[in-house]
mmCIF file of C-alpha atoms in Angstrom:
data_model
loop_
_atom_site.group_PDB
_atom_site.id
_atom_site.type_symbol
_atom_site.label_atom_id
_atom_site.label_comp_id
_atom_site.label_asym_id
_atom_site.label_seq_id
_atom_site.Cartn_x
_atom_site.Cartn_y
_atom_site.Cartn_z
ATOM 1 C CA MET C 1 -37.936 -97.411 94.008
ATOM 2 C CA ARG C 2 -38.157 -94.438 92.730
ATOM 3 C CA TYR C 3 -36.376 -91.219 93.563
ATOM 4 C CA GLN C 4 -37.916 -88.059 92.501
ATOM 5 C CA GLY C 5 -35.771 -85.883 90.910
ATOM 6 C CA SER C 6 -32.982 -88.278 90.450
ATOM 7 C CA GLU C 7 -34.020 -88.486 86.625
ATOM 8 C CA ALA C 8 -31.586 -86.943 84.160
ATOM 9 C CA TYR C 9 -32.472 -83.639 82.505
ATOM 10 C CA LYS C 10 -32.238 -83.519 78.828
ATOM 11 C CA LEU C 11 -30.071 -80.511 78.027
ATOM 12 C CA ASP C 12 -31.409 -79.852 74.755
ATOM 13 C CA GLY C 13 -34.886 -79.728 75.976
ATOM 14 C CA ALA C 14 -34.188 -76.498 77.973
ATOM 15 C CA GLU C 15 -32.763 -74.683 75.034
ATOM 16 C CA ARG C 16 -35.820 -75.826 73.052
ATOM 17 C CA ARG C 17 -38.087 -74.195 75.915
ATOM 18 C CA ARG C 18 -36.154 -71.149 75.864
ATOM 19 C CA GLU C 19 -36.640 -70.735 72.173
ATOM 20 C CA ARG C 20 -40.188 -71.304 72.204
ATOM 21 C CA ARG C 21 -40.613 -68.673 74.838
ATOM 22 C CA GLN C 22 -38.706 -66.373 72.857
ATOM 23 C CA ALA C 23 -40.830 -67.344 69.724
ATOM 24 C CA LYS C 24 -43.913 -66.800 71.691
ATOM 25 C CA SER C 25 -42.965 -63.519 72.848
ATOM 26 C CA ALA C 26 -41.838 -62.277 69.408
ATOM 27 C CA PRO C 27 -44.620 -61.192 66.963
ATOM 28 C CA SER C 28 -45.161 -63.393 64.019
ATOM 29 C CA PHE C 29 -44.206 -60.770 61.509
ATOM 30 C CA GLU C 30 -41.314 -58.514 61.245
ATOM 31 C CA VAL C 31 -41.843 -54.704 61.566
ATOM 32 C CA VAL C 32 -39.803 -52.533 59.192
ATOM 33 C CA SER C 33 -40.165 -48.692 59.925
ATOM 34 C CA GLY C 34 -40.457 -46.762 56.863
ATOM 35 C CA GLY C 35 -41.475 -49.511 54.682
ATOM 36 C CA GLY C 36 -44.782 -50.543 53.238
ATOM 37 C CA LEU C 37 -47.729 -49.107 51.243
ATOM 38 C CA ASP C 38 -48.628 -46.810 53.800
ATOM 39 C CA ALA C 39 -45.436 -45.349 54.138
ATOM 40 C CA ARG C 40 -45.044 -44.874 50.357
ATOM 41 C CA ALA C 41 -48.260 -43.080 50.076
ATOM 42 C CA ARG C 42 -47.339 -40.708 52.952
ATOM 43 C CA ALA C 43 -43.920 -40.108 51.375
ATOM 44 C CA GLY C 44 -45.760 -38.585 48.307
ATOM 45 C CA VAL C 45 -43.994 -38.376 44.856
ATOM 46 C CA SER C 46 -40.294 -38.804 44.339
ATOM 47 C CA PRO C 47 -38.341 -35.662 43.476
ATOM 48 C CA GLU C 48 -37.168 -37.193 40.132
ATOM 49 C CA PHE C 49 -40.667 -37.710 38.943
ATOM 50 C CA VAL C 50 -41.496 -34.088 39.984
ATOM 51 C CA ALA C 51 -38.371 -32.839 37.896
ATOM 52 C CA ARG C 52 -39.534 -34.859 34.886
ATOM 53 C CA VAL C 53 -43.046 -33.434 35.197
ATOM 54 C CA ARG C 54 -41.740 -29.914 35.441
ATOM 55 C CA THR C 55 -39.387 -30.567 32.324
ATOM 56 C CA VAL C 56 -42.497 -31.884 30.430
ATOM 57 C CA LEU C 57 -44.433 -28.937 31.285
ATOM 58 C CA ILE C 58 -41.774 -26.348 30.563
ATOM 59 C CA VAL C 59 -41.392 -28.087 26.934
ATOM 60 C CA ALA C 60 -45.303 -27.996 26.480
ATOM 61 C CA ALA C 61 -45.597 -24.411 27.273
ATOM 62 C CA ALA C 62 -42.740 -23.552 25.071
ATOM 63 C CA LEU C 63 -44.181 -25.359 22.213
ATOM 64 C CA ILE C 64 -47.645 -23.750 23.050
ATOM 65 C CA ALA C 65 -45.947 -20.476 22.944
ATOM 66 C CA LEU C 66 -44.229 -21.165 19.556
ATOM 67 C CA GLY C 67 -47.311 -22.334 18.021
ATOM 68 C CA MET C 68 -49.163 -19.076 19.413
ATOM 69 C CA ALA C 69 -46.427 -16.842 17.903
ATOM 70 C CA ARG C 70 -46.665 -18.738 14.538
ATOM 71 C CA VAL C 71 -50.464 -18.346 14.458
ATOM 72 C CA ALA C 72 -50.149 -14.696 15.350
ATOM 73 C CA LEU C 73 -47.463 -14.012 12.652
ATOM 74 C CA SER C 74 -49.678 -15.955 10.115
ATOM 75 C CA SER C 75 -52.763 -14.029 10.885
ATOM 76 C CA ALA C 76 -50.801 -10.618 10.645
ATOM 77 C CA THR C 77 -49.579 -11.696 7.186
ATOM 78 C CA VAL C 78 -52.843 -12.713 5.842
ATOM 79 C CA THR C 79 -54.345 -9.380 7.247
ATOM 80 C CA LEU C 80 -51.337 -7.426 5.738
ATOM 81 C CA LEU C 81 -51.906 -9.210 2.273
ATOM 82 C CA SER C 82 -55.630 -8.511 2.482
ATOM 83 C CA ALA C 83 -54.986 -4.942 3.035
ATOM 84 C CA ASN C 84 -52.287 -4.825 0.166
ATOM 85 C CA SER C 85 -54.655 -6.522 -2.080
ATOM 86 C CA GLU C 86 -57.537 -3.878 -1.313
ATOM 87 C CA LEU C 87 -54.814 -1.085 -1.827
ATOM 88 C CA SER C 88 -53.773 -2.522 -5.240
ATOM 89 C CA ALA C 89 -57.382 -2.709 -6.255
ATOM 90 C CA GLN C 90 -57.798 1.047 -5.349
ATOM 91 C CA VAL C 91 -54.649 2.116 -7.176
ATOM 92 C CA GLU C 92 -55.715 0.338 -10.456
ATOM 93 C CA GLU C 93 -59.347 1.878 -9.945
ATOM 94 C CA THR C 94 -57.765 5.231 -9.360
ATOM 95 C CA GLU C 95 -55.408 5.157 -12.360
ATOM 96 C CA SER C 96 -58.162 4.212 -14.614
ATOM 97 C CA LEU C 97 -60.445 7.018 -13.344
ATOM 98 C CA ASN C 98 -57.303 9.433 -13.777
ATOM 99 C CA GLU C 99 -57.054 8.268 -17.346
ATOM 100 C CA GLN C 100 -60.758 8.680 -18.174
ATOM 101 C CA LEU C 101 -60.539 12.221 -16.674
ATOM 102 C CA ARG C 102 -57.563 13.160 -18.825
ATOM 103 C CA ILE C 103 -59.342 11.924 -21.954
ATOM 104 C CA GLN C 104 -62.514 14.162 -20.852
ATOM 105 C CA ARG C 105 -60.414 17.186 -19.788
ATOM 106 C CA SER C 106 -58.674 16.866 -23.466
ATOM 107 C CA ALA C 107 -61.922 16.721 -25.123
ATOM 108 C CA LEU C 108 -63.428 19.607 -23.031
ATOM 109 C CA LEU C 109 -60.354 21.959 -23.521
ATOM 110 C CA SER C 110 -60.484 21.478 -27.357
ATOM 111 C CA ASN C 111 -60.273 24.932 -29.065
ATOM 112 C CA SER C 112 -62.653 23.842 -32.012
ATOM 113 C CA ARG C 113 -65.361 22.806 -29.224
ATOM 114 C CA ILE C 114 -64.952 25.881 -27.333
ATOM 115 C CA SER C 115 -65.408 28.018 -30.532
ATOM 116 C CA ARG C 116 -68.337 25.903 -31.759
ATOM 117 C CA ILE C 117 -70.188 26.336 -28.472
ATOM 118 C CA ALA C 118 -69.397 30.255 -28.307
ATOM 119 C CA THR C 119 -70.846 30.525 -31.803
ATOM 120 C CA GLN C 120 -73.748 28.326 -31.770
ATOM 121 C CA ASN C 121 -75.195 28.858 -28.179
ATOM 122 C CA TYR C 122 -74.078 32.522 -27.393
ATOM 123 C CA GLY C 123 -73.727 34.042 -30.961
ATOM 124 C CA MET C 124 -70.194 35.138 -30.438
ATOM 125 C CA ILE C 125 -67.674 35.697 -33.372
ATOM 126 C CA LEU C 126 -63.964 35.569 -33.274
ATOM 127 C CA THR C 127 -62.658 38.945 -34.054
ATOM 128 C CA ASN C 128 -59.479 39.926 -35.883
ATOM 129 C CA ASP C 129 -58.931 43.090 -33.847
ATOM 130 C CA TYR C 130 -57.554 43.493 -30.523
ATOM 131 C CA VAL C 131 -56.742 46.282 -27.940
ATOM 132 C CA THR C 132 -53.285 46.358 -26.413
ATOM 133 C CA VAL C 133 -53.378 47.847 -22.921
ATOM 134 C CA ASP C 134 -49.962 49.024 -21.555
ATOM 135 C CA LEU C 135 -49.725 48.685 -17.808
ATOM 136 C CA ASP C 136 -46.398 50.285 -17.467
ATOM 137 C CA ALA C 137 -47.502 53.438 -18.736
ATOM 138 C CA ASP C 138 -46.835 57.033 -16.829
ATOM 139 C CA PRO C 139 -49.922 58.121 -14.971
ATOM 140 C CA ALA C 140 -49.130 61.580 -16.215
ATOM 141 C CA GLU C 141 -49.634 60.578 -19.790
ATOM 142 C CA GLU C 142 -52.861 58.808 -18.798
ATOM 143 C CA ALA C 143 -54.273 62.052 -17.483
ATOM 144 C CA ALA C 144 -53.447 63.862 -20.816
ATOM 145 C CA GLN C 145 -55.431 61.145 -22.876
ATOM 146 C CA PRO C 146 -59.136 61.655 -23.161
ATOM 147 C CA SER C 147 -61.032 59.641 -20.342
ATOM 148 C CA ASP C 148 -64.330 59.055 -22.385
ATOM 149 C CA GLY C 149 -64.874 55.423 -23.386
ATOM 150 C CA ASP C 150 -64.918 55.962 -27.246
ATOM 151 C CA ALA C 151 -61.585 57.578 -27.235
ATOM 152 C CA ALA C 152 -60.184 54.615 -25.148
ATOM 153 C CA GLN C 153 -61.255 51.989 -27.709
ATOM 154 C CA THR C 154 -59.079 52.949 -30.620
ATOM 155 C CA THR C 155 -58.150 50.510 -33.067
ATOM 156 C CA ASP C 156 -55.027 52.366 -34.317
ATOM 157 C CA VAL C 157 -52.682 49.553 -33.534
ATOM 158 C CA ALA C 158 -54.640 46.633 -34.600
ATOM 159 C CA ALA C 159 -53.040 43.402 -35.576
ATOM 160 C CA PRO C 160 -54.887 40.194 -36.706
ATOM 161 C CA GLN C 161 -55.137 37.478 -33.816
ATOM 162 C CA ALA C 162 -54.231 34.042 -34.482
ATOM 163 C CA ASP C 163 -57.284 31.955 -35.739
ATOM 164 C CA LEU C 164 -57.939 29.553 -32.849
ATOM 165 C CA SER C 165 -59.991 27.042 -34.840
#
């Protein structure tokens, strides 16, 4: 004889069933909000990385600006040195020309050369007589003197002129 339902229940079996039901209803993986590859991709770049990139860019810009300033100063120096060299060459050329012109002027102003040209080319002779004209004379005295050309060229007060040769 058998009585239905008279059988004893296993108490730990009910707990296992409850655990199975809970295990079946719970997903097989755990969901953590904000974690994972997708969340990292959506989050973007960390602020520390951005700060480091900014620092590197600022240092690079400063080095580039410093290099450009150095190149500009170097090119300006080269330009000025080139201009200075050209001016020095011009000064030396001008000094040489000045010296040549002084020598030529000295040769052209020679009294013996001028006398030789005057006597040989133009037939001029050096005279020992000269006429003195007094510019401070009174106009009344001039009127009293004869006005013809022969009387004006008197050689009363003749003194020998210094020889220029």
